[in-house]
């Protein structure tokens, strides 16, 4: 490529950056050089918009959840980009009504340690097959900006994800 | 709409789904795999309930279907034996707050 081609490419990229930064509510003064863009980008206020991803999955056969291994038995890759505030997971069973399970992710500050622990509690509990997302007992499986581990309530429980279709919605940016 | 299949390290199908993760597949592949999953689940239920015998299961699926029925029976036996302490019950009610 020629020098002119490269210069044109850089000029166009700077113009695109200027447009994008101003689209986020930050004014780019005339004459701002490329090396001044970083500071303007950093001044963009974080948050302010609610983000949401959704999807579904169907296990090929029942997935037995457990807390005895290093990795959780199943992880939902929600790819939200932030730790979700709410995570809804629903299983629709055609044979009967009432198989809707809701999970509310909460940020729990742990006392003097001031660690943010993301836990989620299942609103509807159904006996020995109860499961939920992450746990204060399973610190190795955090809720992250891209993934939600599904683990059982109690290590001794025989918890499974059945071969039905599970729908999920991850919502973030609420706080 | 993105369709995907997730496989174990040994190449066994774990889930099919819509959204992120796994290996992207076509809608036709997704529908085909989903149909097979549901068909096998139905056979497991029927074999478990005694509605059919193993001979009525397609030969290529017999081993898997029988294994899944055996696992289901074993799992239900374990569940019946379980008992939870008052502390565990409280933890469930409080949603893991303790």
Short mmCIF file of C-alpha atoms in Angstrom, two decimals:
data_model
loop_
_atom_site.label_atom_id
_atom_site.label_comp_id
_atom_site.label_asym_id
_atom_site.label_seq_id
_atom_site.Cartn_x
_atom_site.Cartn_y
_atom_site.Cartn_z
CA UNK A 1 0.00 0.00 0.00
CA UNK A 2 1.12 3.55 -0.69
CA UNK A 3 1.75 6.19 1.95
CA UNK A 4 -1.20 8.16 0.59
CA UNK A 5 -3.47 5.17 0.93
CA UNK A 6 -2.41 4.67 4.52
CA UNK A 7 -2.88 8.34 5.34
CA UNK A 8 -6.35 8.30 3.86
CA UNK A 9 -7.19 5.21 5.90
CA UNK A 10 -6.03 6.84 9.11
CA UNK A 11 -7.89 10.07 8.38
CA UNK A 12 -11.10 8.15 7.74
CA UNK A 13 -10.65 6.10 10.91
CA UNK A 14 -10.18 9.27 12.98
CA UNK A 15 -13.34 10.70 11.49
CA UNK A 16 -15.21 7.53 12.38
CA UNK A 17 -13.87 7.65 15.94
CA UNK A 18 -14.98 11.28 16.24
CA UNK A 19 -18.46 10.37 15.09
CA UNK A 20 -18.65 7.44 17.49
CA UNK A 21 -17.43 9.47 20.48
CA UNK A 22 -19.87 12.28 19.76
CA UNK A 23 -22.59 9.65 19.43
CA UNK A 24 -21.89 8.80 23.06
CA UNK A 25 -22.54 12.37 24.11
CA UNK A 26 -18.96 13.67 24.26
CA UNK A 27 -18.04 16.67 22.09
CA UNK A 28 -14.81 16.38 20.14
CA UNK A 29 -13.32 19.88 19.81
CA UNK A 30 -12.16 20.95 16.40
CA UNK A 31 -8.50 20.36 15.94
CA UNK A 32 -8.40 17.37 18.30
CA UNK A 33 -5.57 15.12 17.21
CA UNK A 34 -5.71 11.36 17.21
CA UNK A 35 -3.67 11.11 20.38
CA UNK A 36 -6.30 13.23 22.13
CA UNK A 37 -9.08 10.78 21.42
CA UNK A 38 -8.20 8.36 24.22
CA UNK A 39 -8.93 10.94 26.91
CA UNK A 40 -12.27 11.80 25.31
CA UNK A 41 -13.23 8.12 25.12
CA UNK A 42 -12.38 7.70 28.79
CA UNK A 43 -14.72 10.56 29.61
CA UNK A 44 -17.67 8.70 28.16
CA UNK A 45 -20.02 7.85 31.03
CA UNK A 46 -20.32 4.13 31.67
CA UNK A 47 -23.68 2.41 31.84
CA UNK A 48 -26.90 4.21 31.25
CA UNK A 49 -28.26 1.60 28.94
CA UNK A 50 -29.96 -1.67 29.62
CA UNK A 51 -28.54 -4.63 27.74
CA UNK A 52 -30.17 -7.94 27.12
CA UNK A 53 -29.29 -11.24 25.52
CA UNK A 54 -31.38 -14.34 25.21
CA UNK A 55 -31.22 -17.84 23.91
CA UNK A 56 -32.24 -21.40 24.50
CA UNK A 57 -30.71 -24.81 24.89
CA UNK A 58 -31.90 -28.40 24.93
CA UNK A 59 -29.72 -31.07 26.54
CA UNK A 60 -29.24 -34.19 24.43
CA UNK A 61 -29.79 -36.17 27.62
CA UNK A 62 -30.23 -35.25 31.24
CA UNK A 63 -27.29 -33.27 32.58
CA UNK A 64 -26.57 -34.15 36.14
CA UNK A 65 -25.43 -31.12 38.07
CA UNK A 66 -22.84 -31.49 40.76
CA UNK A 67 -20.61 -29.50 43.05
CA UNK A 68 -17.87 -32.06 43.43
CA UNK A 69 -15.73 -31.18 40.43
CA UNK A 70 -13.74 -28.14 39.46
CA UNK A 71 -16.06 -27.05 36.70
CA UNK A 72 -19.85 -26.76 36.88
CA UNK A 73 -21.83 -29.28 34.91
CA UNK A 74 -23.37 -26.66 32.68
CA UNK A 75 -22.61 -23.05 31.83
CA UNK A 76 -24.93 -20.76 29.94
CA UNK A 77 -22.88 -18.51 27.71
CA UNK A 78 -25.01 -15.39 27.78
CA UNK A 79 -22.33 -13.08 26.34
CA UNK A 80 -23.99 -10.02 27.85
CA UNK A 81 -20.72 -8.20 28.33
CA UNK A 82 -21.59 -7.30 31.92
CA UNK A 83 -22.63 -9.32 34.93
CA UNK A 84 -26.40 -9.54 34.56
CA UNK A 85 -28.73 -8.08 37.13
CA UNK A 86 -31.44 -10.52 36.22
CA UNK A 87 -31.27 -13.95 34.69
CA UNK A 88 -34.43 -15.75 33.82
CA UNK A 89 -34.41 -19.38 32.85
CA UNK A 90 -37.59 -21.13 31.95
CA UNK A 91 -38.35 -24.73 31.20
CA UNK A 92 -41.61 -25.35 29.48
CA UNK A 93 -43.04 -28.76 30.09
CA UNK A 94 -45.92 -29.61 27.80
CA UNK A 95 -47.30 -32.17 30.19
CA UNK A 96 -48.16 -29.74 32.97
CA UNK A 97 -48.28 -26.08 33.85
CA UNK A 98 -45.93 -24.51 36.31
CA UNK A 99 -42.41 -25.32 35.21
CA UNK A 100 -41.26 -21.73 35.01
CA UNK A 101 -38.16 -21.03 37.07
CA UNK A 102 -36.98 -17.51 37.71
CA UNK A 103 -33.58 -16.53 39.00
CA UNK A 104 -32.68 -13.14 40.40
CA UNK A 105 -29.00 -12.30 40.43
CA UNK A 106 -27.97 -10.20 43.34
CA UNK A 107 -24.74 -8.52 44.25
CA UNK A 108 -23.98 -9.46 47.80
CA UNK A 109 -21.27 -7.55 49.57
CA UNK A 110 -19.52 -9.87 51.97
CA UNK A 111 -19.02 -7.95 55.20
CA UNK A 112 -15.53 -6.86 56.08
CA UNK A 113 -14.03 -8.46 53.01
CA UNK A 114 -16.15 -6.19 50.83
CA UNK A 115 -16.12 -8.70 48.01
CA UNK A 116 -18.90 -8.63 45.52
CA UNK A 117 -20.41 -12.07 45.34
CA UNK A 118 -22.96 -12.68 42.68
CA UNK A 119 -25.49 -15.22 43.68
CA UNK A 120 -28.84 -16.14 42.31
CA UNK A 121 -31.76 -17.75 44.00
CA UNK A 122 -34.38 -19.79 42.27
CA UNK A 123 -37.78 -18.35 42.99
CA UNK A 124 -39.64 -21.60 42.57
CA UNK A 125 -38.22 -24.53 44.47
CA UNK A 126 -39.21 -28.00 43.44
CA UNK A 127 -37.95 -30.56 45.87
CA UNK A 128 -34.77 -32.47 45.36
CA UNK A 129 -34.24 -31.28 41.82
CA UNK A 130 -33.74 -27.68 42.88
CA UNK A 131 -30.92 -25.91 41.17
CA UNK A 132 -29.71 -22.39 40.85
CA UNK A 133 -26.95 -20.25 39.60
CA UNK A 134 -23.69 -19.94 41.45
CA UNK A 135 -23.59 -20.01 45.20
CA UNK A 136 -21.74 -18.73 48.18
CA UNK A 137 -20.64 -22.34 48.64
CA UNK A 138 -19.13 -22.65 45.19
CA UNK A 139 -16.74 -19.77 44.81
CA UNK A 140 -14.99 -21.42 41.91
CA UNK A 141 -17.90 -20.77 39.61
CA UNK A 142 -18.56 -17.04 39.46
CA UNK A 143 -21.23 -15.36 37.45
CA UNK A 144 -19.27 -13.42 34.83
CA UNK A 145 -19.90 -10.90 32.10
CA UNK A 146 -20.25 -13.75 29.64
CA UNK A 147 -21.22 -16.89 31.48
CA UNK A 148 -23.70 -18.18 34.03
CA UNK A 149 -22.85 -21.50 35.71
CA UNK A 150 -25.77 -23.71 36.67
CA UNK A 151 -25.16 -25.72 39.81
CA UNK A 152 -27.34 -27.50 42.33
CA UNK A 153 -28.56 -25.96 45.53
CA UNK A 154 -26.97 -28.58 47.69
CA UNK A 155 -24.04 -30.81 46.87
CA UNK A 156 -25.83 -33.94 47.88
CA UNK A 157 -28.90 -33.29 45.77
CA UNK A 158 -29.50 -35.25 42.62
CA UNK A 159 -30.14 -32.26 40.40
CA UNK A 160 -30.46 -32.49 36.65
CA UNK A 161 -31.26 -30.44 33.60
CA UNK A 162 -33.71 -32.56 31.66
CA UNK A 163 -34.03 -33.00 27.90
CA UNK A 164 -36.56 -30.23 27.63
CA UNK A 165 -35.99 -26.88 26.07
CA UNK A 166 -34.73 -24.18 28.41
CA UNK A 167 -35.12 -20.53 27.52
CA UNK A 168 -33.04 -17.85 29.15
CA UNK A 169 -32.81 -14.08 29.22
CA UNK A 170 -29.92 -12.13 30.70
CA UNK A 171 -30.51 -8.48 31.53
CA UNK A 172 -27.87 -6.05 32.69
CA UNK A 173 -27.18 -2.36 33.09
CA UNK A 174 -30.05 -1.86 35.49
CA UNK A 175 -27.82 -0.31 38.16
CA UNK B 1 -30.70 -16.41 14.69
CA UNK B 2 -27.59 -18.35 15.58
CA UNK B 3 -27.89 -22.08 16.07
CA UNK B 4 -25.26 -24.03 17.89
CA UNK B 5 -24.31 -27.44 19.21
CA UNK B 6 -22.07 -28.00 22.16
CA UNK B 7 -19.95 -31.10 22.41
CA UNK B 8 -17.94 -32.66 25.19
CA UNK B 9 -14.19 -33.17 24.90
CA UNK B 10 -14.90 -36.70 23.70
CA UNK B 11 -17.16 -35.43 20.94
CA UNK B 12 -20.45 -36.35 22.55
CA UNK B 13 -23.32 -33.97 21.93
CA UNK B 14 -24.27 -32.13 25.11
CA UNK B 15 -26.82 -29.56 24.00
CA UNK B 16 -28.20 -27.82 20.97
CA UNK B 17 -29.41 -24.29 21.29
CA UNK B 18 -30.05 -20.84 19.95
CA UNK B 19 -27.79 -17.97 20.89
CA UNK B 20 -24.17 -17.88 21.94
CA UNK B 21 -21.59 -20.53 22.56
CA UNK B 22 -20.78 -23.94 21.17
CA UNK B 23 -20.19 -24.67 17.50
CA UNK B 24 -22.40 -22.88 15.05
CA UNK B 25 -24.64 -25.15 12.99
CA UNK B 26 -27.34 -24.57 10.42
CA UNK B 27 -31.01 -24.30 11.25
CA UNK B 28 -31.60 -27.61 9.46
CA UNK B 29 -28.92 -29.32 11.53
CA UNK B 30 -30.36 -27.81 14.67
CA UNK B 31 -33.86 -29.03 13.86
CA UNK B 32 -32.54 -32.48 13.01
CA UNK B 33 -30.59 -32.80 16.25
CA UNK B 34 -33.47 -31.40 18.29
CA UNK B 35 -35.84 -33.87 16.70
CA UNK B 36 -33.52 -36.74 17.58
CA UNK B 37 -33.15 -35.50 21.16
CA UNK B 38 -36.91 -35.40 21.59
CA UNK B 39 -37.42 -38.76 19.96
CA UNK B 40 -34.87 -40.39 22.26
CA UNK B 41 -36.36 -38.69 25.32
CA UNK B 42 -39.75 -40.07 24.35
CA UNK B 43 -38.31 -43.58 24.01
CA UNK B 44 -36.65 -43.26 27.41
CA UNK B 45 -39.97 -42.30 28.97
CA UNK B 46 -41.80 -45.13 27.27
CA UNK B 47 -39.22 -47.75 28.14
CA UNK B 48 -39.12 -46.50 31.72
CA UNK B 49 -42.90 -46.72 32.03
CA UNK B 50 -43.00 -50.15 30.42
CA UNK B 51 -44.98 -48.91 27.48
CA UNK B 52 -42.41 -50.41 25.12
CA UNK B 53 -39.64 -52.97 25.34
CA UNK B 54 -36.04 -52.44 24.39
CA UNK B 55 -36.60 -54.45 21.22
CA UNK B 56 -38.90 -51.73 19.98
CA UNK B 57 -36.12 -49.16 20.16
CA UNK B 58 -34.05 -48.69 16.98
CA UNK B 59 -31.04 -50.96 17.22
CA UNK B 60 -28.53 -48.14 17.05
CA UNK B 61 -30.14 -46.43 20.03
CA UNK B 62 -30.82 -49.39 22.27
CA UNK B 63 -27.66 -49.18 24.32
CA UNK B 64 -28.08 -45.47 24.96
CA UNK B 65 -31.79 -45.64 25.73
CA UNK B 66 -31.32 -48.55 28.14
CA UNK B 67 -28.45 -46.76 29.88
CA UNK B 68 -30.52 -43.63 30.32
CA UNK B 69 -33.41 -45.57 31.76
CA UNK B 70 -31.07 -47.37 34.16
CA UNK B 71 -29.56 -44.03 35.21
CA UNK B 72 -32.99 -42.57 35.75
CA UNK B 73 -34.02 -45.44 37.97
CA UNK B 74 -30.78 -45.16 39.93
CA UNK B 75 -31.18 -41.40 40.32
CA UNK B 76 -34.70 -41.72 41.60
CA UNK B 77 -33.57 -44.27 44.14
CA UNK B 78 -30.95 -41.86 45.44
CA UNK B 79 -33.46 -39.02 45.59
CA UNK B 80 -35.85 -41.06 47.68
CA UNK B 81 -33.13 -41.78 50.20
CA UNK B 82 -32.07 -38.15 50.60
CA UNK B 83 -32.88 -36.13 53.63
CA UNK B 84 -32.03 -32.53 54.30
CA UNK B 85 -31.18 -30.87 57.55
CA UNK B 86 -33.06 -27.91 58.98
CA UNK B 87 -30.11 -25.72 58.08
CA UNK B 88 -30.21 -26.84 54.44
CA UNK B 89 -33.97 -26.27 54.35
CA UNK B 90 -33.50 -22.76 55.73
CA UNK B 91 -30.82 -22.09 53.14
CA UNK B 92 -33.21 -23.07 50.39
CA UNK B 93 -35.96 -20.85 51.77
CA UNK B 94 -33.60 -17.90 52.06
CA UNK B 95 -32.31 -18.43 48.56
CA UNK B 96 -28.74 -19.06 49.59
CA UNK B 97 -28.50 -15.91 51.71
CA UNK B 98 -26.89 -17.79 54.58
#
